[in-house]
Each structure stands twice: as C-alpha cells, then as structure tokens.
Short mmCIF file of C-alpha atoms in Angstrom, two decimals:
data_model
loop_
_atom_site.label_atom_id
_atom_site.label_comp_id
_atom_site.label_asym_id
_atom_site.label_seq_id
_atom_site.Cartn_x
_atom_site.Cartn_y
_atom_site.Cartn_z
CA MET B 1 81.00 149.85 -55.45
CA SER B 2 81.27 148.51 -51.89
CA GLY B 3 78.92 145.66 -52.81
CA TYR B 4 81.00 144.96 -55.91
CA LYS B 5 84.21 144.85 -53.87
CA ARG B 6 82.54 142.60 -51.32
CA MET B 7 81.51 140.25 -54.14
CA ARG B 8 85.08 140.16 -55.50
CA ARG B 9 86.44 139.32 -52.05
CA GLN B 10 83.82 136.61 -51.65
CA HIS B 11 84.77 135.15 -55.05
CA GLN B 12 88.44 135.15 -54.08
CA LYS B 13 87.60 133.34 -50.84
CA GLN B 14 85.63 130.73 -52.80
CA LEU B 15 88.57 130.12 -55.13
CA ILE B 16 91.06 129.83 -52.26
CA ALA B 17 88.72 127.48 -50.37
CA LEU B 18 88.32 125.25 -53.45
CA GLU B 19 92.09 125.24 -54.10
CA ASN B 20 92.76 124.25 -50.47
CA ARG B 21 90.13 121.51 -50.60
CA LEU B 22 91.52 120.15 -53.86
CA LYS B 23 95.07 120.27 -52.48
CA ALA B 24 93.97 118.34 -49.36
CA GLU B 25 92.19 115.82 -51.59
CA MET B 26 95.31 115.37 -53.73
CA ASP B 27 97.53 114.99 -50.63
CA GLU B 28 95.17 112.34 -49.26
CA HIS B 29 95.14 110.60 -52.65
CA ARG B 30 98.95 110.53 -52.85
CA LEU B 31 99.21 109.29 -49.27
CA ARG B 32 96.77 106.47 -50.08
CA LEU B 33 98.79 105.53 -53.18
CA GLN B 34 102.00 105.56 -51.14
CA LYS B 35 100.43 103.24 -48.57
CA GLU B 36 99.33 100.90 -51.37
CA LEU B 37 102.90 100.73 -52.70
CA GLU B 38 104.30 100.20 -49.20
CA THR B 39 101.79 97.41 -48.54
CA HIS B 40 102.71 95.77 -51.83
CA ALA B 41 106.43 96.10 -51.02
CA ASN B 42 105.92 94.56 -47.57
CA ASN B 43 103.91 91.68 -49.01
CA THR B 44 106.62 91.14 -51.60
CA TYR B 45 109.31 91.11 -48.91
CA ILE B 46 107.35 88.57 -46.84
CA GLU B 47 106.78 86.36 -49.90
CA LEU B 48 110.45 86.50 -50.90
CA GLU B 49 111.47 85.64 -47.34
CA ARG B 50 109.13 82.64 -47.44
CA LEU B 51 110.55 81.56 -50.80
CA ALA B 52 114.12 82.00 -49.51
CA LYS B 53 113.36 79.73 -46.55
CA ARG B 54 111.76 77.14 -48.83
CA HIS B 55 114.71 77.40 -51.20
CA ALA B 56 117.11 76.89 -48.31
CA ALA B 57 115.07 73.89 -47.13
CA GLN B 58 115.10 72.38 -50.63
CA THR B 59 118.83 72.95 -50.91
CA ASP B 60 119.42 71.37 -47.50
CA LYS B 61 117.22 68.42 -48.43
CA GLU B 62 119.05 67.92 -51.72
CA MET B 63 122.45 68.16 -50.07
CA LYS B 64 121.37 65.64 -47.44
CA SER B 65 120.15 63.35 -50.22
CA VAL B 66 123.47 63.69 -52.03
CA ALA B 67 125.39 63.02 -48.80
CA ALA B 68 123.18 60.00 -48.05
CA GLU B 69 123.75 58.66 -51.58
CA GLU B 70 127.48 59.18 -51.13
CA ARG B 71 127.48 57.27 -47.81
CA ARG B 72 125.36 54.51 -49.31
CA ILE B 73 127.77 54.00 -52.21
CA GLN B 74 130.75 54.17 -49.87
CA GLN B 75 129.13 51.48 -47.70
CA GLN B 76 128.43 49.39 -50.79
CA ILE B 77 132.07 49.73 -51.88
CA VAL B 78 133.26 48.79 -48.41
CA ALA B 79 130.89 45.80 -48.31
CA GLN B 80 131.96 44.71 -51.79
CA GLN B 81 135.63 45.02 -50.89
CA LYS B 82 135.07 43.05 -47.67
CA LYS B 83 133.38 40.36 -49.71
CA GLU B 84 136.26 40.35 -52.21
CA LEU B 85 138.76 40.13 -49.34
CA THR B 86 136.85 37.28 -47.73
CA ASN B 87 136.71 35.39 -51.02
CA PHE B 88 140.37 36.14 -51.59
CA LEU B 89 141.31 34.80 -48.16
CA GLU B 90 139.14 31.73 -48.68
CA ASN B 91 140.83 31.08 -52.01
CA GLN B 92 144.23 31.54 -50.38
CA LYS B 93 143.32 29.02 -47.70
CA LYS B 94 142.18 26.58 -50.37
CA GLU B 95 145.28 27.21 -52.39
CA TYR B 96 147.42 26.86 -49.30
CA ARG B 97 145.83 23.48 -48.45
CA LEU B 98 146.20 22.27 -52.04
CA CYS B 99 149.88 23.25 -52.15
CA LYS B 100 150.46 21.71 -48.74
CA ASP B 101 148.78 18.45 -49.79
CA LYS B 102 150.68 18.42 -53.08
CA ILE B 103 154.05 18.88 -51.32
CA LYS B 104 153.20 16.12 -48.87
CA GLU B 105 152.33 13.77 -51.73
CA GLU B 106 155.59 14.59 -53.47
CA MET B 107 157.54 14.01 -50.27
CA ASP B 108 155.69 10.77 -49.58
CA GLU B 109 156.69 9.53 -53.03
CA ASP B 110 160.37 9.99 -52.10
CA PRO B 111 161.08 7.56 -49.25
CA CYS B 112 164.80 8.18 -49.40
CA THR B 113 164.58 11.70 -48.02
CA PRO B 114 165.04 11.89 -44.28
CA LYS B 115 162.07 12.97 -42.20
CA GLU B 116 163.87 16.01 -40.79
CA GLU B 117 164.68 17.23 -44.30
CA LYS B 118 161.05 16.67 -45.33
CA GLN B 119 159.90 18.75 -42.34
CA GLU B 120 162.36 21.49 -43.20
CA ARG B 121 161.30 21.52 -46.86
CA LEU B 122 157.64 21.58 -45.81
CA SER B 123 158.30 24.48 -43.48
CA ARG B 124 160.10 26.44 -46.22
CA HIS B 125 157.19 25.83 -48.63
CA LYS B 126 154.72 26.98 -45.97
CA GLU B 127 156.72 30.14 -45.34
CA THR B 128 157.03 30.80 -49.05
CA ILE B 129 153.31 30.29 -49.60
CA GLN B 130 152.36 32.35 -46.54
CA ARG B 131 154.75 35.12 -47.54
CA SER B 132 153.38 35.07 -51.09
CA GLN B 133 149.79 35.09 -49.83
CA ALA B 134 150.58 37.88 -47.37
CA GLU B 135 152.08 39.94 -50.21
CA GLU B 136 149.04 39.22 -52.39
CA GLU B 137 146.74 40.16 -49.50
CA ALA B 138 148.67 43.36 -48.92
CA HIS B 139 148.57 44.11 -52.64
CA LEU B 140 144.81 43.46 -52.67
CA LEU B 141 144.28 45.68 -49.64
CA ALA B 142 146.39 48.39 -51.25
CA GLN B 143 144.39 48.07 -54.48
CA GLN B 144 141.14 48.14 -52.54
CA ARG B 145 142.31 51.19 -50.60
CA LEU B 146 143.27 52.90 -53.84
CA VAL B 147 139.93 51.97 -55.40
CA TYR B 148 138.11 53.16 -52.26
CA ASP B 149 139.97 56.47 -52.16
CA ARG B 150 139.49 56.95 -55.90
CA SER B 151 135.81 56.03 -55.59
CA CYS B 152 135.33 58.39 -52.66
CA ARG B 153 137.05 61.12 -54.62
CA ALA B 154 134.89 60.40 -57.64
CA LEU B 155 131.83 60.35 -55.38
CA LYS B 156 132.76 63.74 -54.02
CA ARG B 157 133.19 65.01 -57.57
CA ARG B 158 129.85 63.54 -58.59
CA SER B 159 128.24 65.09 -55.48
CA LEU B 160 129.80 68.42 -56.39
CA VAL B 161 128.49 68.07 -59.96
CA ARG B 162 125.04 67.11 -58.65
CA LYS B 163 125.14 70.11 -56.35
CA HIS B 164 126.06 72.31 -59.32
CA GLU B 165 123.31 70.82 -61.45
CA PHE B 166 120.83 71.34 -58.61
CA GLU B 167 121.94 74.98 -58.22
CA GLN B 168 121.64 75.53 -61.97
CA GLU B 169 118.21 73.93 -62.05
CA GLN B 170 117.11 76.02 -59.10
CA LEU B 171 118.41 79.16 -60.76
CA ARG B 172 116.77 78.30 -64.09
CA GLU B 173 113.48 77.68 -62.33
CA SER B 174 114.21 80.25 -59.63
CA GLN B 175 110.99 80.94 -57.83
CA GLU B 176 112.68 83.88 -56.16
CA LEU B 177 113.59 85.59 -59.44
CA ASN B 178 110.27 84.61 -61.02
CA LYS B 179 108.47 85.91 -57.96
CA LYS B 180 110.53 89.08 -58.04
CA ARG B 181 109.58 89.64 -61.67
CA THR B 182 105.92 88.80 -61.02
CA GLN B 183 105.81 91.11 -57.99
CA LYS B 184 107.64 93.82 -59.93
CA GLU B 185 105.16 93.49 -62.82
CA MET B 186 102.30 93.70 -60.31
CA GLU B 187 103.96 96.76 -58.79
CA HIS B 188 104.32 98.31 -62.24
CA ALA B 189 100.67 97.61 -63.03
CA LEU B 190 99.75 99.20 -59.68
CA MET B 191 101.92 102.24 -60.45
CA ILE B 192 100.31 102.60 -63.88
CA ARG B 193 96.83 102.38 -62.36
CA GLN B 194 97.84 104.91 -59.72
CA ASP B 195 99.25 107.23 -62.39
CA GLU B 196 96.03 106.96 -64.40
CA SER B 197 94.01 107.59 -61.23
CA THR B 198 96.18 110.63 -60.48
CA GLN B 199 95.70 111.88 -64.05
CA ASP B 200 91.94 111.56 -63.74
CA MET B 201 91.97 113.42 -60.41
CA GLU B 202 94.26 116.17 -61.72
CA ARG B 203 92.07 116.69 -64.80
CA ARG B 204 88.90 116.61 -62.70
CA GLN B 205 90.31 119.09 -60.18
CA LEU B 206 91.50 121.45 -62.90
CA GLN B 207 88.08 121.21 -64.55
CA MET B 208 86.36 122.01 -61.23
CA LEU B 209 88.67 124.98 -60.59
CA GLN B 210 88.23 126.35 -64.10
CA LYS B 211 84.48 125.80 -63.97
CA LEU B 212 84.28 127.79 -60.72
CA ARG B 213 86.41 130.58 -62.24
CA ILE B 214 84.10 130.72 -65.27
CA GLU B 215 81.00 130.80 -63.09
CA LEU B 216 82.46 133.52 -60.83
CA MET B 217 83.49 135.57 -63.86
CA ARG B 218 79.99 135.14 -65.30
CA LEU B 219 78.50 136.41 -62.05
CA GLN B 220 81.03 139.25 -61.93
CA HIS B 221 80.29 140.28 -65.51
CA GLN B 222 76.56 140.02 -64.88
CA THR B 223 76.93 142.18 -61.77
CA GLU B 224 79.08 144.68 -63.66
CA LEU B 225 76.52 144.81 -66.47
CA GLU B 226 73.65 145.22 -64.01
CA ASN B 227 75.56 147.94 -62.17
CA GLN B 228 76.31 149.71 -65.44
CA GLU B 229 72.68 149.46 -66.55
CA GLU B 230 71.54 150.72 -63.16
CA TYR B 231 74.07 153.56 -63.42
CA ASN B 232 72.86 154.36 -66.95
CA GLY B 233 69.27 154.44 -65.80
CA ARG B 234 70.16 156.64 -62.84
CA ARG B 235 72.05 159.09 -65.07
CA GLN B 236 69.15 159.19 -67.51
CA ARG B 237 66.65 159.72 -64.71
CA GLU B 238 68.78 162.48 -63.21
CA LEU B 239 69.01 164.20 -66.58
CA HIS B 240 65.28 163.78 -67.09
CA ARG B 241 64.60 165.31 -63.67
CA LYS B 242 66.96 168.15 -64.50
CA HIS B 243 65.21 168.80 -67.80
CA THR B 244 61.80 168.56 -66.15
CA LEU B 245 62.89 171.06 -63.53
CA GLU B 246 64.24 173.34 -66.24
CA GLN B 247 60.95 173.03 -68.11
CA ARG B 248 59.08 173.87 -64.94
CA GLN B 249 61.35 176.80 -64.16
CA GLN B 250 61.25 178.19 -67.71
CA PRO B 251 57.94 180.20 -67.35
CA ARG B 252 59.28 181.81 -64.23
CA ASN B 253 62.54 182.64 -65.94
CA LEU B 254 60.67 183.96 -68.98
CA LYS B 255 58.45 186.07 -66.71
CA ALA B 256 61.54 187.51 -65.08
CA LEU B 257 63.04 188.32 -68.46
CA GLU B 258 59.73 189.81 -69.57
CA MET B 259 59.62 191.97 -66.45
CA GLN B 260 63.20 193.00 -67.12
CA ILE B 261 62.28 194.00 -70.67
CA LYS B 262 59.19 195.85 -69.47
CA LYS B 263 61.31 197.69 -66.93
CA GLN B 264 63.71 198.61 -69.71
CA PHE B 265 60.63 199.76 -71.71
CA GLN B 266 59.41 201.82 -68.77
CA ASP B 267 62.83 203.35 -68.27
CA THR B 268 62.97 204.20 -71.95
CA CYS B 269 59.52 205.72 -71.75
CA LYS B 270 60.61 207.87 -68.80
CA VAL B 271 63.67 209.01 -70.72
CA GLN B 272 61.49 209.87 -73.72
CA ASN B 273 59.05 211.73 -71.48
CA LYS B 274 61.92 213.80 -70.07
CA GLN B 275 63.16 214.43 -73.59
CA TYR B 276 59.62 215.33 -74.64
CA LYS B 277 59.20 217.80 -71.78
CA ALA B 278 62.56 219.37 -72.48
CA LEU B 279 61.72 219.64 -76.20
CA ARG B 280 58.28 220.99 -75.40
CA ASN B 281 59.63 223.63 -73.03
CA HIS B 282 62.23 224.65 -75.56
CA GLN B 283 59.67 224.90 -78.37
CA LEU B 284 57.35 226.92 -76.22
CA GLU B 285 60.11 229.30 -75.29
CA VAL B 286 61.23 229.93 -78.85
CA SER B 287 57.79 229.90 -80.46
CA PRO B 288 55.11 232.60 -80.34
CA LYS B 289 52.39 232.10 -77.77
CA GLY B 290 49.74 231.65 -80.40
CA ASP B 291 51.50 228.62 -81.81
CA HIS B 292 51.80 226.86 -78.48
CA LYS B 293 48.58 224.90 -78.90
CA ASN B 294 49.55 223.50 -82.29
CA ILE B 295 53.07 222.80 -81.10
CA LEU B 296 51.79 220.98 -78.08
CA LYS B 297 49.40 218.95 -80.20
CA SER B 298 52.11 218.08 -82.72
CA LEU B 299 54.59 217.13 -80.02
CA LYS B 300 51.94 215.06 -78.24
CA GLU B 301 51.13 213.16 -81.43
CA GLU B 302 54.81 212.56 -82.12
CA GLN B 303 55.38 211.31 -78.60
CA THR B 304 52.39 209.00 -78.82
CA ARG B 305 53.56 207.63 -82.16
CA LYS B 306 57.09 207.00 -80.90
CA LEU B 307 55.85 205.36 -77.72
CA ALA B 308 53.59 203.10 -79.78
CA ILE B 309 56.50 202.11 -82.01
CA LEU B 310 58.68 201.58 -78.96
CA ALA B 311 55.98 199.47 -77.30
CA GLU B 312 55.58 197.43 -80.46
CA GLN B 313 59.36 196.88 -80.62
CA TYR B 314 59.50 195.79 -76.99
CA GLU B 315 56.52 193.51 -77.48
CA GLN B 316 58.27 191.91 -80.45
CA SER B 317 61.46 191.59 -78.44
CA ILE B 318 59.52 189.82 -75.69
CA ASN B 319 57.96 187.42 -78.16
CA GLU B 320 61.29 186.74 -79.87
CA MET B 321 62.97 186.29 -76.51
CA MET B 322 60.35 183.78 -75.39
CA ALA B 323 60.57 181.81 -78.62
CA SER B 324 64.37 181.89 -78.55
CA GLN B 325 64.53 180.77 -74.93
CA ALA B 326 62.17 177.85 -75.60
CA MET B 327 64.18 176.73 -78.65
CA ARG B 328 67.48 177.16 -76.81
CA LEU B 329 66.27 175.07 -73.87
CA ASP B 330 65.05 172.31 -76.17
CA ALA B 331 68.32 172.36 -78.10
CA GLU B 332 70.44 172.34 -74.96
CA GLN B 333 68.42 169.51 -73.47
CA GLU B 334 68.66 167.53 -76.70
CA ILE B 335 72.43 168.08 -76.80
CA GLU B 336 72.71 166.97 -73.18
CA CYS B 337 70.59 163.88 -73.94
CA GLN B 338 72.73 162.96 -76.95
CA ALA B 339 75.95 163.61 -75.02
CA LEU B 340 74.76 161.44 -72.13
CA LYS B 341 73.61 158.75 -74.53
CA GLN B 342 76.97 158.78 -76.31
CA GLN B 343 78.85 158.74 -73.00
CA LEU B 344 76.82 155.83 -71.66
CA LYS B 345 77.24 153.97 -74.94
CA GLN B 346 81.02 154.44 -74.79
CA GLU B 347 81.07 153.32 -71.18
CA MET B 348 79.03 150.23 -72.08
CA GLU B 349 81.36 149.52 -75.00
CA LEU B 350 84.37 149.92 -72.70
CA LEU B 351 82.79 147.55 -70.18
CA ASP B 352 82.01 145.03 -72.93
CA ALA B 353 85.59 145.28 -74.26
CA TYR B 354 86.97 144.89 -70.75
CA GLN B 355 84.79 141.84 -70.09
CA ARG B 356 85.74 140.27 -73.43
CA LYS B 357 89.40 140.92 -72.63
CA THR B 358 89.19 139.37 -69.15
CA LYS B 359 87.25 136.41 -70.56
CA SER B 360 89.86 135.94 -73.29
CA GLN B 361 92.65 136.18 -70.70
CA MET B 362 90.91 133.55 -68.58
CA GLU B 363 90.44 131.27 -71.59
CA THR B 364 94.12 131.71 -72.45
CA GLN B 365 95.05 130.97 -68.83
CA HIS B 366 92.84 127.86 -68.83
CA GLU B 367 94.34 126.65 -72.09
CA ARG B 368 97.83 127.26 -70.71
CA GLU B 369 96.93 125.36 -67.52
CA GLN B 370 95.53 122.49 -69.59
CA GLN B 371 98.69 122.33 -71.72
CA LYS B 372 100.87 122.51 -68.61
CA LEU B 373 98.91 119.67 -66.99
CA GLU B 374 99.10 117.51 -70.13
CA GLN B 375 102.83 118.17 -70.36
CA LYS B 376 103.25 117.31 -66.67
CA VAL B 377 101.20 114.12 -67.14
CA SER B 378 103.17 113.17 -70.25
CA ILE B 379 106.56 113.74 -68.58
CA ARG B 380 105.51 111.82 -65.46
CA ARG B 381 104.23 108.90 -67.56
CA ALA B 382 107.47 108.89 -69.61
CA HIS B 383 109.51 108.81 -66.39
CA LEU B 384 107.31 106.00 -65.06
CA GLU B 385 107.71 103.96 -68.25
CA GLN B 386 111.45 104.58 -68.20
CA LYS B 387 111.58 103.47 -64.55
CA ILE B 388 109.60 100.32 -65.39
CA GLU B 389 111.91 99.54 -68.30
CA GLU B 390 115.00 100.11 -66.16
CA GLU B 391 113.69 97.93 -63.32
CA LEU B 392 112.79 95.08 -65.69
CA ALA B 393 116.21 95.41 -67.33
CA ALA B 394 117.79 95.36 -63.84
CA LEU B 395 115.89 92.15 -63.03
CA GLN B 396 117.04 90.55 -66.27
CA LYS B 397 120.57 91.74 -65.58
CA GLU B 398 120.36 90.31 -62.06
CA ARG B 399 119.27 86.95 -63.49
CA THR B 400 122.07 87.01 -66.09
CA GLU B 401 124.66 88.08 -63.51
CA ARG B 402 123.57 85.40 -61.06
CA ILE B 403 123.79 82.74 -63.79
CA LYS B 404 127.18 84.06 -64.85
CA HIS B 405 128.52 84.22 -61.29
CA LEU B 406 127.08 80.77 -60.51
CA LEU B 407 128.72 79.19 -63.57
CA GLU B 408 132.00 80.98 -62.86
CA ARG B 409 131.97 79.86 -59.22
CA GLN B 410 131.06 76.29 -60.17
CA ASP B 411 133.78 76.26 -62.81
CA ARG B 412 136.30 77.46 -60.23
CA GLU B 413 135.13 74.84 -57.74
CA ILE B 414 135.27 71.92 -60.22
CA ASN B 415 138.66 73.06 -61.56
CA ALA B 416 140.03 73.41 -58.04
CA PHE B 417 138.67 69.95 -57.15
CA ASP B 418 140.15 68.36 -60.31
CA THR B 419 143.48 70.08 -59.68
CA GLU B 420 143.52 68.76 -56.13
CA SER B 421 142.54 65.28 -57.41
CA ARG B 422 145.39 65.26 -59.93
CA SER B 423 147.81 66.32 -57.21
CA LEU B 424 146.58 63.27 -55.24
CA GLY B 425 147.12 61.07 -58.29
CA PHE B 426 143.49 60.67 -59.36
CA ARG B 427 142.57 61.22 -63.00
CA SER B 428 139.45 60.71 -65.12
CA LEU B 429 137.20 60.54 -62.06
CA GLU B 430 134.14 61.43 -64.14
CA SER B 431 134.34 58.11 -66.03
CA LEU B 432 133.82 55.90 -62.94
CA ASP B 433 130.59 53.94 -62.54
CA PHE B 434 128.94 53.38 -59.20
CA PRO B 435 126.44 50.77 -58.08
CA LYS B 436 122.84 51.84 -58.32
CA GLU B 437 120.67 52.00 -55.22
CA ASP B 438 118.83 48.75 -54.58
CA ASN B 439 115.19 49.68 -54.06
CA ARG B 440 114.04 46.12 -53.43
#
C-alpha cells in the first residue's frame, strides 16, 4: 500500500510538472505573439509617418505650384495691361498731334482771325484734348484695375478650386488610407495565423496532458491488478499452508481423540469390573457354597462377553470418529477454498468495476475538456472575426467621413469665398479665361 501511495504521489507530481511546463510554453507563445503584433504596429506607425511627411511635401509642392501659376498669370496680366496702356498713350499722342495739326490747318485757312485769338483757340483745343485724354487714361486705368482685381480674385478662386481638386484627388488615391487598410489586412492575417497557431498549441497541449493521464491511469490500473493478483496468490498460499498444517496435525489430533476414547473405554472397563466384583460378592453371599464355582464361571463369561462387546463398540467408535474427522476436515477445507475463491472473485470484480468507472470518468472528463476547448476556440475565433469586421468597417467609415468632411469644408470655403467676392462686386468669376503658360 505504501508503494501504491508513493506511485500515486509520483503520478500527481508528473501531471503538475507537465501542466506547469505547458502553461510556461503557452505564456511564452502568447508573449511572442504579442511582440509580433507590437512590431507590426510600430512598423505601421513608422510607415504612416513617412507617408504623412510625403503627403505634406506633395501638398506643399502643389500649393507652391499653384501660387507660382497665380503669380505668373498676375505678371502676365500686369505686362499685358502695361502694353495696353503704352499703346493707348501712343495712340493718344498720335491723336493729339493729328488734332493739333488739323486745328492749325483750319486756323491757317482763316487769315482774318487775329493771331492772339488763334493762340487762345489752340490752347483751348489742347486743354480739351488733354483733359479728354486724361479722362480716357483714367478710365482705362480704372478698367485695368478692375480687370486686375477681378482677375486676381478669379485666380484665387481657381487656386482654391485647384487646391480642392488636389485634396480630393489625394483623398481618392490616399496612400495613407490605402496603407492603413493594407496594414490592417496584414495585421488581421497575422492575427488569424496567430489564432490558428494558438489553436494548434492548445489542442496539442490538451492531447499531451490527456495522453499522460491515460498512461498514468494504465500504469495505476496495471499496478492495482498486479497488487490484487499478488494479494490473491498470497491469500491462496496462506490458505494452502493452513490446510497443509491441518492435514499434518490431523493424525496427532486423531491419536489424541483415540487415546481419549481408549481412556473412556478403560474407565468403563474399571466401572464394569467394580460392578462385576460387587455382583460376584453379592451372588456368593446369597448362594450356597457349592454353587460358587458355577456362579463364578458364569459371571466371568458374562463379564468377558460384555467387555468384548464394549471393546468392539469402542473400536467402531474410533473408526467412525477417524472417518468422520477426515471427511469433516476435507469438507471444511473445501468450503474455505470456495469461500476464498468467491471472495477473491468478488474483489477482482469490484476492482474491475472500479477501474472501468474511473476510466469512464476520465474519458468523460477528456470529452468535456475537448468540447470546452472547441467552444473556447470557436468563441475566440468569432470574436476575432467580429473585431476584424468592425475594424474594416471603421476604416471604411473613416474614409467616408473624411470625404464627407472634406467636401463639406471645401463647400463652405468656396461659398464663403463667393460670398466675399459678391460683396466686393465680383460675379461669375469661374467663367474667366487666363493666358496659358508659355513653355517656349
């Protein structure tokens, strides 16, 4: 029993050691998976930071290009207006000379007009022409200023529209959002692989634990069976030794019983002898002296006959006693053998039933553990798939919200700009044409 208990304790230690080793293995596995996810997240952060910088650089480059285009067109408008003003002033000078020459010709054709009056009329015409040309120049400058301001305003609107179009194009082809989705899909694939790896490890560990339990139970049952068989053999050997000893002791016991019967026979003979002597004395006393010889002979014969019968009876009793004792011993030993056999059979049946019960309980426990693990795996996978679906939906929602917010902001900006333009007196700015860039 002490060896059996020691074996049970050793089996328990083996199970605990395996459970601790498997737990440490699972902890190490989960830590490794966590580090993989953290590394992926860090790489994703670095990549998104790089994309954000590149996006900012592209935006800055585009805005600089738009600003440069705006300055170029403004310079072209200014140059064109300067050219128009120069041509206008040249035409005024020509027109002024023509009018001056025409007035002189008309005055030269009228010799009757005094010279002072001609000078005065010429001066008035000069003033009138100069005043008219100054008004026309002022009107032209005002028109040019209006055109310049309107063109600049239209340029700003076009730049704003180009900025909006660039933002929309960037958002449609957003490398950041695309990268986010790609990285998230890679993360999801990694999480699925990790979940499958964890499933494989959990199933393998449960199989190892259950396999060890089965092996330890097999050894325990084998030990129990061997112990029971050894116990059965010992009980049978003890009973056999007991019966052998009884068989050896039986002649001695029979001899003692025989001596006891012989002593009883001797005691009976002594009693009969006393009775015979008493009877003889009495017969001799009451009988004549001449009959004493015949009486003595008759009494002697009777005594001898009775003693012979008594001896025969005791001899028969001894023989019957010996036969009875031998049969009784055989019967008792057979009963003891059958009783021991039945007891050992029942004990073996009880052991077999107990072992079948413990084996069935273990199989039920293993099946319950397997079902529990599969349920745990199924629930964890469902949660993972739900998380993946929610994160992808969140990314799509982020893209939709960013597009919505961008369009709303751009609509507010363009409406605010158009409202400000109308308050400044500028309308239909989007219909203006601007000179193309000369690439020659």
